[in-house]
XYZ file of C-alpha atoms in Angstrom:
557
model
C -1.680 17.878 -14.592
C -2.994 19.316 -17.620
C -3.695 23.469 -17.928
C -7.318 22.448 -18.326
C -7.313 19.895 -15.569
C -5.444 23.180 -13.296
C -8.063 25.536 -14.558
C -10.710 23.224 -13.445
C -9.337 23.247 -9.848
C -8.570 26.742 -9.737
C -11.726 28.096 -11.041
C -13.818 25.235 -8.712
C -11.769 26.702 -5.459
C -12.115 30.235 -6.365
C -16.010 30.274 -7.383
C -16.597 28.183 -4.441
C -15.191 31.182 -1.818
C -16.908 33.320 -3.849
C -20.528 31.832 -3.220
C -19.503 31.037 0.288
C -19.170 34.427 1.043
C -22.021 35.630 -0.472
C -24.103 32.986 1.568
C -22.411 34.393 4.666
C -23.007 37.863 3.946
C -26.499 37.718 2.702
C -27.764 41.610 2.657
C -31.080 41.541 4.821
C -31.713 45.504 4.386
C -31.459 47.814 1.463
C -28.534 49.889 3.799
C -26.892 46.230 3.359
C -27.924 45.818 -0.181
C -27.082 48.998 -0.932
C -23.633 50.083 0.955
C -22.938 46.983 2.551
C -24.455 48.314 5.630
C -21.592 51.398 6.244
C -19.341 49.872 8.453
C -17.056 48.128 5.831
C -12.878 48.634 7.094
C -10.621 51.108 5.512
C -8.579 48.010 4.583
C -10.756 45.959 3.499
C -12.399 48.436 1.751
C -9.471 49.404 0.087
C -8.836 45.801 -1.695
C -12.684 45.717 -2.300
C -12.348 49.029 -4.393
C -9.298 48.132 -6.379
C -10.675 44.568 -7.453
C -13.683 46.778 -8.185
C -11.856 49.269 -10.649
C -9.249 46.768 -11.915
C -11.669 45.276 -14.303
C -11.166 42.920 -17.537
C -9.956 45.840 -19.133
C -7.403 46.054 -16.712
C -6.125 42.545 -16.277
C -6.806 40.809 -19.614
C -6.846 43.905 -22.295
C -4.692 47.004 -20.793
C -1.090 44.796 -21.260
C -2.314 43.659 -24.665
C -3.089 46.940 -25.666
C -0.202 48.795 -24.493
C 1.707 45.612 -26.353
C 0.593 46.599 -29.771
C 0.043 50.764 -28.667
C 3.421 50.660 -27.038
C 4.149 54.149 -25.367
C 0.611 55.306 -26.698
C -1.147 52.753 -24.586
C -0.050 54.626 -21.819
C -2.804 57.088 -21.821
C -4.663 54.212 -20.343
C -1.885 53.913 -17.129
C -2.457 57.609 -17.185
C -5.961 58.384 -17.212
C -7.134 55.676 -15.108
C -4.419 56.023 -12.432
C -4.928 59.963 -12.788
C -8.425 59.649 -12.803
C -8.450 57.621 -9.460
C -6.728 60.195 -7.931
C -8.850 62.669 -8.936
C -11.563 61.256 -8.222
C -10.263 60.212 -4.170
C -9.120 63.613 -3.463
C -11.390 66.229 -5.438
C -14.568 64.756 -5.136
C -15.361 61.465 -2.763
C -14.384 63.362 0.470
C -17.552 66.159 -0.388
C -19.787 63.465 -2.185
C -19.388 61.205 1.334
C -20.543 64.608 3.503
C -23.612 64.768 0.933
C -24.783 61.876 2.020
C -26.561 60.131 -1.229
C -25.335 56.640 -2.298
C -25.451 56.640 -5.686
C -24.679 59.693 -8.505
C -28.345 59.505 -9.679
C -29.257 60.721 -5.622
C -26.814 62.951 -5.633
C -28.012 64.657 -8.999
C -31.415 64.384 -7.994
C -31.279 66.289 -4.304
C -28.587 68.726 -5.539
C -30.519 69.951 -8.226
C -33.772 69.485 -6.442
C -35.327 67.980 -9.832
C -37.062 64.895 -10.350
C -36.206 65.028 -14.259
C -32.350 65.719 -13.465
C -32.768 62.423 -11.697
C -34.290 59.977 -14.322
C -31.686 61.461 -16.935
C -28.814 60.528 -14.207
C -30.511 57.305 -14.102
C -30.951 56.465 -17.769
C -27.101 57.601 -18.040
C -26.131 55.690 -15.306
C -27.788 52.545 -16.498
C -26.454 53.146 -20.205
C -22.473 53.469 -18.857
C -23.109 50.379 -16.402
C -24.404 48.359 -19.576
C -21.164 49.546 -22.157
C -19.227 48.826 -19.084
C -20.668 45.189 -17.716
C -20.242 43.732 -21.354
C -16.317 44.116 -21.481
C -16.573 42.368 -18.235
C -18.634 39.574 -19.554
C -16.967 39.560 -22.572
C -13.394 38.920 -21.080
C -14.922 36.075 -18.788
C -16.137 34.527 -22.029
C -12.909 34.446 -23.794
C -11.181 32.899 -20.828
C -13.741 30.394 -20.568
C -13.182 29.643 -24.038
C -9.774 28.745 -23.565
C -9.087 27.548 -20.870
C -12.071 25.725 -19.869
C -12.379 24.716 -23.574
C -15.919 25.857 -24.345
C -17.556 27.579 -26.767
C -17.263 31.556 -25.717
C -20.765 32.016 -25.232
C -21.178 29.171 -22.947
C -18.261 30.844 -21.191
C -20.129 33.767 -20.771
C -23.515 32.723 -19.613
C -21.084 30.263 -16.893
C -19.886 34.167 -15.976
C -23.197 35.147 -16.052
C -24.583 32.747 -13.688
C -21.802 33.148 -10.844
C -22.161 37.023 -10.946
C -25.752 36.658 -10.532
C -25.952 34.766 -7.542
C -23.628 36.164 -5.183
C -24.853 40.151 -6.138
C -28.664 39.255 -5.727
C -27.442 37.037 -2.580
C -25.132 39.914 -1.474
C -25.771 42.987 -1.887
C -23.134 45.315 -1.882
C -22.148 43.888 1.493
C -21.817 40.232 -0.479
C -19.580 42.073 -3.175
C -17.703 43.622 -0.507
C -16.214 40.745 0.855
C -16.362 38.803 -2.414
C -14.413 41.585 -3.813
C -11.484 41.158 -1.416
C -11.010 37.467 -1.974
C -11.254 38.521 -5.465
C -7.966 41.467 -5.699
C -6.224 38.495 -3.738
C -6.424 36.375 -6.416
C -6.876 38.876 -9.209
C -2.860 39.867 -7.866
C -1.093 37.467 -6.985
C -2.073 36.104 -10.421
C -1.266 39.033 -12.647
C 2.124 38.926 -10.793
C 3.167 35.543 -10.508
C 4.097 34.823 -14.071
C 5.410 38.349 -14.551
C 7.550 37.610 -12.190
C 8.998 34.102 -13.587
C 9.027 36.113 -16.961
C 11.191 38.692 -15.407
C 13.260 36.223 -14.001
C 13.703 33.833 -17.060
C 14.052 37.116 -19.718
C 16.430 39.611 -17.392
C 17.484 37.569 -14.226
C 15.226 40.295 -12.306
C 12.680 39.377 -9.507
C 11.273 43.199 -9.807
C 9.262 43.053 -13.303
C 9.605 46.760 -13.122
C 13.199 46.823 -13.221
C 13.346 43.493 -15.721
C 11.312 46.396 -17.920
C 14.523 48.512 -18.451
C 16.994 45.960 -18.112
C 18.898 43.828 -20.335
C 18.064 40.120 -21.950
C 20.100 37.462 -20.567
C 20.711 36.052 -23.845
C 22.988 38.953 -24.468
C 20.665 40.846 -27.548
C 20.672 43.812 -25.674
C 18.119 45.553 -23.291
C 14.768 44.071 -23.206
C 13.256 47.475 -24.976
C 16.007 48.410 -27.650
C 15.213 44.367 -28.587
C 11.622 44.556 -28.723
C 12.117 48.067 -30.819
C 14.507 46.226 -33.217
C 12.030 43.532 -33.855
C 9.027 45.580 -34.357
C 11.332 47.725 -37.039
C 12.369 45.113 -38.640
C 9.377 43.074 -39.204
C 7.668 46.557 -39.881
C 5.566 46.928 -36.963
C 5.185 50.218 -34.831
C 8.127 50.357 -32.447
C 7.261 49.972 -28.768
C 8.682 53.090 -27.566
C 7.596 55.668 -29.878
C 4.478 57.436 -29.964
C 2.480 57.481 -32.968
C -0.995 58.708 -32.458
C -1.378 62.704 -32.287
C -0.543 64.460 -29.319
C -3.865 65.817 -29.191
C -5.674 62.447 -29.696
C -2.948 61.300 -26.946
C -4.400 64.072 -24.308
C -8.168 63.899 -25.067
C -7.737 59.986 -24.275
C -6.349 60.528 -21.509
C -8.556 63.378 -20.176
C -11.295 61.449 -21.266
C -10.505 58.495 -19.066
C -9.419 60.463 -16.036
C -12.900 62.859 -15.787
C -14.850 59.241 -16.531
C -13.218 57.786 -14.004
C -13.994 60.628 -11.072
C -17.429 60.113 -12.718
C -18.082 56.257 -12.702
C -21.271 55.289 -10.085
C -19.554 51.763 -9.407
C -16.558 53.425 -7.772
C -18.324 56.716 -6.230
C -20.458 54.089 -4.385
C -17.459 52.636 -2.241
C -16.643 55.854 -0.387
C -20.020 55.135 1.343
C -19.561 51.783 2.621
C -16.997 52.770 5.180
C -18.073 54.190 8.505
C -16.883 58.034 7.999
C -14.968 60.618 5.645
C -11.853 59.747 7.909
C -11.968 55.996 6.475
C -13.463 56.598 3.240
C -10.168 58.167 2.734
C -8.168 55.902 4.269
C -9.375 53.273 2.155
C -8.762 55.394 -1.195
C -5.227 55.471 -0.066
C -5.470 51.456 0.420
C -6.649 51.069 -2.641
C -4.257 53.568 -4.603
C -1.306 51.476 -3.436
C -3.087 48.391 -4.476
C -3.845 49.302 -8.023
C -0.192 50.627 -8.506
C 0.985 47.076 -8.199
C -0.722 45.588 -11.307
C -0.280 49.261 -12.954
C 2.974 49.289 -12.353
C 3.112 46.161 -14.058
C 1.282 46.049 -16.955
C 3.994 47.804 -19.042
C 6.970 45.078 -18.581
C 4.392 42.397 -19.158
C 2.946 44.260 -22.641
C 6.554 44.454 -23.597
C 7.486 40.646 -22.695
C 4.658 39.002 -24.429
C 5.521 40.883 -27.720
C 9.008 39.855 -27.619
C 7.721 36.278 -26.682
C 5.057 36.052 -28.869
C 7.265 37.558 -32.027
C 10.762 35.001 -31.543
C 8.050 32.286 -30.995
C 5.849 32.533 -34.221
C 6.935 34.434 -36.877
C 8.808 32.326 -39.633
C 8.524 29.171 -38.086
C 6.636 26.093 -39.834
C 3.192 26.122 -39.166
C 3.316 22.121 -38.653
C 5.532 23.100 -35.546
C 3.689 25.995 -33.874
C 3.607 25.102 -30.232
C 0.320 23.448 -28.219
C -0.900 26.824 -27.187
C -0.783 28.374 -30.397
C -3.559 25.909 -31.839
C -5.296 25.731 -28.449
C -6.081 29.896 -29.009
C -6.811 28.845 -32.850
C -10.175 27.155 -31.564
C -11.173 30.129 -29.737
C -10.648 32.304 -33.562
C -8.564 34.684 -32.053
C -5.661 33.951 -33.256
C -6.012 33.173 -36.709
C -3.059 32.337 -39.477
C -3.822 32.953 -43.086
C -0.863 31.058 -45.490
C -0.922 33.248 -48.455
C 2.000 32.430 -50.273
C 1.211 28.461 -49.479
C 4.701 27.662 -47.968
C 3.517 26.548 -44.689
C 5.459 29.269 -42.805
C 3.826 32.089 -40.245
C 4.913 35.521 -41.472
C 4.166 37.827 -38.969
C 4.786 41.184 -40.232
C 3.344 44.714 -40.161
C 2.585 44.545 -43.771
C -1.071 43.769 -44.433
C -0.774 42.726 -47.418
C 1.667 40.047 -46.823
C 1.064 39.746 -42.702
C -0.484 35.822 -42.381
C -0.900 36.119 -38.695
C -4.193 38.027 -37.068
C -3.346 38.289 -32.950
C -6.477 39.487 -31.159
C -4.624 41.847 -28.430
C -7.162 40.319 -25.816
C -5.041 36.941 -25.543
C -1.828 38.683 -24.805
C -1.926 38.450 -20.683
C -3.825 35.264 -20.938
C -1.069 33.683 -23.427
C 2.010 35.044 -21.930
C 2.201 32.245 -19.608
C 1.944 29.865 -22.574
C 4.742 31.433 -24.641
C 7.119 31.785 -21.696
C 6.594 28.085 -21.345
C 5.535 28.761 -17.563
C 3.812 25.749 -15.356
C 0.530 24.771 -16.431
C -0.305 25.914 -12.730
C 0.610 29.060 -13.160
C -1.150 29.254 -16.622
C -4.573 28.086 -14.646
C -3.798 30.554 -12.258
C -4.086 33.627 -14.835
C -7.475 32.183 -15.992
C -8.240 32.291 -12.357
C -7.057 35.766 -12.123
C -9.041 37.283 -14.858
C -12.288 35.849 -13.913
C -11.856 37.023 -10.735
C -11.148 40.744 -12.369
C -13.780 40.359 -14.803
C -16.690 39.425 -12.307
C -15.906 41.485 -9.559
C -16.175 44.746 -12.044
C -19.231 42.983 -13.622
C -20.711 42.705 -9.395
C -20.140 46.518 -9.243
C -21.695 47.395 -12.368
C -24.904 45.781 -11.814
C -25.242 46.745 -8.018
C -25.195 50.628 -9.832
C -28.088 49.405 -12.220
C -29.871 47.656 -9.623
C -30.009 50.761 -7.321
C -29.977 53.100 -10.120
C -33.792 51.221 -11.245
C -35.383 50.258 -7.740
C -34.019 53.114 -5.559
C -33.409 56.413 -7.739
C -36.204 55.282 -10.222
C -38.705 53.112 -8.465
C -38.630 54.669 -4.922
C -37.062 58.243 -5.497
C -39.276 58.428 -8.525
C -42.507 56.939 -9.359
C -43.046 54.558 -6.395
C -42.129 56.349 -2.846
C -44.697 53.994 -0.939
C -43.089 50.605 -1.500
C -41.540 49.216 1.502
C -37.872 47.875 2.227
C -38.451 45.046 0.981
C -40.261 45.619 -2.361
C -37.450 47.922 -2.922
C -35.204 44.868 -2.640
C -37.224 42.681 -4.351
C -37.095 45.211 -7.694
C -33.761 45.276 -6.914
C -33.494 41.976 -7.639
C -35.409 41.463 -10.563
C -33.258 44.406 -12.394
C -29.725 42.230 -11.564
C -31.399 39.456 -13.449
C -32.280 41.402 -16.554
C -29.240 44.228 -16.443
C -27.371 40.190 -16.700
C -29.107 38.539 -19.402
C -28.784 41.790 -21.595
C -24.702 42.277 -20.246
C -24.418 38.939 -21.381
C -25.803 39.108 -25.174
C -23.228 42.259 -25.145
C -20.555 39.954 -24.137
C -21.404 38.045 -26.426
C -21.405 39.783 -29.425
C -18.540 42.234 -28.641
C -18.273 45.688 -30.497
C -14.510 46.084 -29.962
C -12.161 45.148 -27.738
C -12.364 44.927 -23.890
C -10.305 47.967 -23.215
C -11.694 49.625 -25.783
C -15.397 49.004 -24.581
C -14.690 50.534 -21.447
C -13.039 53.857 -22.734
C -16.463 54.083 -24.243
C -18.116 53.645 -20.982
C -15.525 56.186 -19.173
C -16.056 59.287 -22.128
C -19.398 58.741 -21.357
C -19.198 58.879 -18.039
C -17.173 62.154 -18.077
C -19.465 63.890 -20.857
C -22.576 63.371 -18.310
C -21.585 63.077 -14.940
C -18.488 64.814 -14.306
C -19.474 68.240 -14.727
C -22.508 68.118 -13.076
C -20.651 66.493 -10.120
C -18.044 68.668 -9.902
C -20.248 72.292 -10.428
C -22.824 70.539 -7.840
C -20.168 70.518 -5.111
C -17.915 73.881 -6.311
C -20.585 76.169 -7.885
C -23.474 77.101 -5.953
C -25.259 78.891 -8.650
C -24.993 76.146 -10.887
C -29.314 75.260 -11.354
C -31.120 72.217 -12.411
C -31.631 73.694 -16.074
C -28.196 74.061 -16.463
C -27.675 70.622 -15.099
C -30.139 69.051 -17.140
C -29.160 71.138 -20.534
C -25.394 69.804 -19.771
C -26.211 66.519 -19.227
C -27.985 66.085 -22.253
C -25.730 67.847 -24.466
C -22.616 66.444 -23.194
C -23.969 62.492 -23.367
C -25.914 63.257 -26.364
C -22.782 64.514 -28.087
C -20.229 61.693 -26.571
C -22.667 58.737 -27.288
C -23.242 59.721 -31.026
C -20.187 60.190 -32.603
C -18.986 56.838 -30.673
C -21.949 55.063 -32.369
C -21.342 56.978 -36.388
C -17.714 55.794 -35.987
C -17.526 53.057 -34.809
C -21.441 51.292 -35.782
C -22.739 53.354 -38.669
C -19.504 54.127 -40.124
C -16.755 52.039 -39.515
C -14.772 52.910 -42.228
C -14.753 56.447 -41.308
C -13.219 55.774 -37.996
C -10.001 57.070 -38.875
C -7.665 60.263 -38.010
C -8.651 61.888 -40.838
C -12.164 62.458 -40.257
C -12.136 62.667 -36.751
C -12.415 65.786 -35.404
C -9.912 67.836 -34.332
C -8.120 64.287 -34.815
C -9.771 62.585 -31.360
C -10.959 59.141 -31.584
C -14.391 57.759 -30.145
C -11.790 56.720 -27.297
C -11.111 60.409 -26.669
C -14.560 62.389 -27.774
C -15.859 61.909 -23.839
C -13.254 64.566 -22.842
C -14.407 67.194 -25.633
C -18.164 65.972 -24.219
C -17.409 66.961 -20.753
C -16.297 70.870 -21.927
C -19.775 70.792 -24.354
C -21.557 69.742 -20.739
C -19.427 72.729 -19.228
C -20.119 75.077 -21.279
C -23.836 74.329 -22.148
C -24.582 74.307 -17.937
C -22.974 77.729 -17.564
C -24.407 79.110 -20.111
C -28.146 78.090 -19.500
C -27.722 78.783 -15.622
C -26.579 82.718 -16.056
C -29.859 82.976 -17.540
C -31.935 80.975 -15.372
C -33.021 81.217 -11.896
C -30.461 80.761 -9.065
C -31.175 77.513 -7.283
C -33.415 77.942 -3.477
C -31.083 79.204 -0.645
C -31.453 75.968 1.032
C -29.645 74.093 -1.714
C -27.037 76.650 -1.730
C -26.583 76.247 2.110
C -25.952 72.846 1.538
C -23.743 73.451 -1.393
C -21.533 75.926 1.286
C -22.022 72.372 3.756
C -20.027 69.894 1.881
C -17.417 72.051 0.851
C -15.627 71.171 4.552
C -16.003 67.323 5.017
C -16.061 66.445 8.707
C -15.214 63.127 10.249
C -18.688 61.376 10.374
């Protein structure tokens, strides 16, 4: 059968379980809606929470990236990873003995402010939105491909599945959705890394394929992909060539976003107690190592694939899945010397081949000349990563507009089910405007979603971590940090990269850290603004600081 005619199957099967699940696990309560009800397993909720963090970025656009980055990509293995740690061991055990569901709660009782709340809310909602659109962006690009559509029919297909299994669901729909979802998500991220391996290096283990050497006798996989890239002028793969600096902030940057992301935070609270909430970060740790783990051999055998496959070879002869990605415009070949050859060099000025980094996981299949099944299967795969993010992300929104801002707000006399109802309504709209975002794309996938993390860690982070470790941290502190640090983060990500674009460069940056980076100089602004205001502010009411003194030891319920 055909790739398109395997696609078809795969993503008919796989969308199917998807809405069967979320018919079987209808949420009938807001505790349902909201945190799947509590009583989600450690195991389960450990698969739930990877498929949840392993997003588009991670499946489609981290490999591709690291592929063209080489070593510096790594700040993404490194900051995520880091910042999943960080997040399971510093903060979800104390956040879980709090009690509060979602970060705007949290911000809202802690600091015993109503305003602290609605600026936790409008933050939350802002990082949800830069975050769902690299979700529904991917989905559209694999759609395009593989389903041979225009991208933003892909997307509104995306949009349309996502939307009826989390208003059906609930977070207890997503839950379950989610776990069928990191099965497939997995085992097809590792499938064709493993033929790959197997075909390139005679190793099963892509990880040890990654350091091992080419059957074809050119050498170790690396020193060939380094020889390549310096002779056709490109980077080589394993040198680093951003600044150290730009390097760290990056990586700090995704690591404090991370420990501050709502979609995440949320999942320690849909377990029964602190023992299982960290139970199932340890699940899920283990769970995201294997496609983590991964990434870098498959980055560094799609580039050595995609460069002995394309470059010099008559365009007349180019394989079937090089014109097949043509339609889609992201890979595009430009003959400027007219001889009907590809020249795919790091020279600009002569370079005829434009490679959007996004196609590199999809692709790699192609180029390897893998099964069409197994080339379905990856489509398969990264709709399932896309949409299960994209669930999580508007479940936050939802909650962030019916519960923290409707009924914590403006609205506390609405019943259960109004609350549900508005709950509702806000999925549909957070969806139609993720989906114009997906559609018109400001950058890359992974790229989006650094955005979403710096912002993340320039807002939420601080206030997070001084709520549960510094008792005489006040709500004017909060609220001053908050402001400044988001305030900061979000505009010089929009002058680079919107206003001016062809300023975003290391030589106006400052201090030399990208848009990618700023969150992490954000998050000290937020420190050091909320320190500063609280010394000369009141102290907050004893109460809150008993409570503060509370959390600090976590007990088993």
């Amino acid at each position: 059968m055909s790739v398109q005619v395997w696609t078809y199957a795969f993503v008919i099967l796989t969308f199917g379980l998807y809405i069967g699940i979320a018919i079987w696990s209808r949420a009938s309560s807001t505790k349902e809606f909201y945190v799947a009800g509590g009583n989600v397993p450690p195991l389960a909720n450990g698969m739930a929470t990877a498929a949840d963090w392993m997003s588009a970025a991670s499946f489609i656009s981290m490999a591709g990236l690291i592929a063209f980055l080489g070593r510096d990509g790594a700040f993404y293995l490194m900051g995520w990873t880091g910042g999943y740690v960080l997040l399971a061991l510093l903060l979800a055990p104390y956040l879980r003995k709090f009690g509060k569901f979602t970060v705007p709660d949290f911000i809202g009782d802690r600091y015993y402010s109503r305003t602290a709340r609605l600026i936790a809310v409008f933050c939350a909602i802002v990082i949800s939105f830069v975050y769902v659109c690299g979700q529904m962006q991917g989905a559209g690009i694999v759609f395009s491909r593989f389903l041979e559509v225009d991208i933003t029919i892909g997307v509104i297909i995306g949009m349309g599945i996502v939307f009826f299994y989390a208003v059906m669901g609930g977070m207890k729909g997503i839950t379950y959705t989610q776990v069928a979802q990191y099965c497939v998500l997995i085992f097809a991220f590792m499938v064709p890394a493993i033929f790959i391996s197997i075909l390139m290096t005679g190793q099963f283990i892509p990880q040890i394929g990654f350091g091992s050497e080419l059957l074809d006798g050119s050498g170790f996989l690396l020193d060939r992909l380094d020889g390549l890239s310096q002779e056709l002028g490109f980077p080589t793969y394993t040198d680093g060539h951003r600044s150290t600096q730009d390097v760290f902030f990056i990586t700090a940057a995704l690591m404090f976003g991370t420990a501050g992301l709502p979609h995440v935070i949320i999942r320690f609270f849909t377990v029964p107690n602190v023992r299982d909430a960290r139970k199932s970060a340890g699940y899920a740790l283990v769970f995201i190592a294997i496609l983590y783990t991964t990434a870098p051999a498959v980055s560094a055998f799609a580039k050595t694939n995609l460069i002995n496959t394309v470059n010099n070879i008559e365009y007349t002869a180019v394989p079937e899945w090089f014109t097949k990605w043509e339609t889609t415009n992201l890979i595009v070949f430009d003959d400027k010397n007219g001889d009907g050859r590809i020249q795919y060099v790091g020279d600009p000025e002569i370079n005829e081949l434009q490679v959007n980094r996004d196609i590199m996981v999809l692709a790699n299949p192609e180029i390897a000349g893998l099964p069409n099944w197994v080339v379905a299967l990856v489509a398969a795969g990264a709709l399932a990563a896309a949409l299960s993010t994209a669930a999580g992300l508007l479940l936050v929104i939802s909650t962030s507009v019916a519960h923290d801002f409707l009924k914590r707000s403006f609205m506390p006399g609405i019943t259960e089910k109004q609350e549900l109802r508005y709950a509702r309504i806000s999925i549909f709209v957070a969806v139609l405007v993720a989906g114009y975002f997906g559609i018109n794309p400001p950058a890359y996938v992974a790229q989006v979603v650094a955005f979403a993390f710096g912002l993340a860690a320039a807002s939420f982070f601080p206030a997070i971590v001084m709520g549960i470790f510094y008792k005489r941290m006040n709500r004017e502190g909060a609220i001053a940090g908050m402001l400044a640090g988001f305030g900061f983060t979000a505009m010089y990500i929009i002058y680079f990269r919107f206003i001016n674009p062809a300023a975003d460069n290391a030589e106006n940056w400052w201090f030399g850290i990208s848009p990618e980076g700023i969150g992490s100089l954000g998050t000290m602004a937020n420190l050091a603004v909320a320190y500063t205001v609280a010394k000369f502010t009141p102290a907050p009411p004893l109460e809150v600081q008993k409570i503060v003194e509370d959390i600090r030891l976590p007990s088993e319920t």
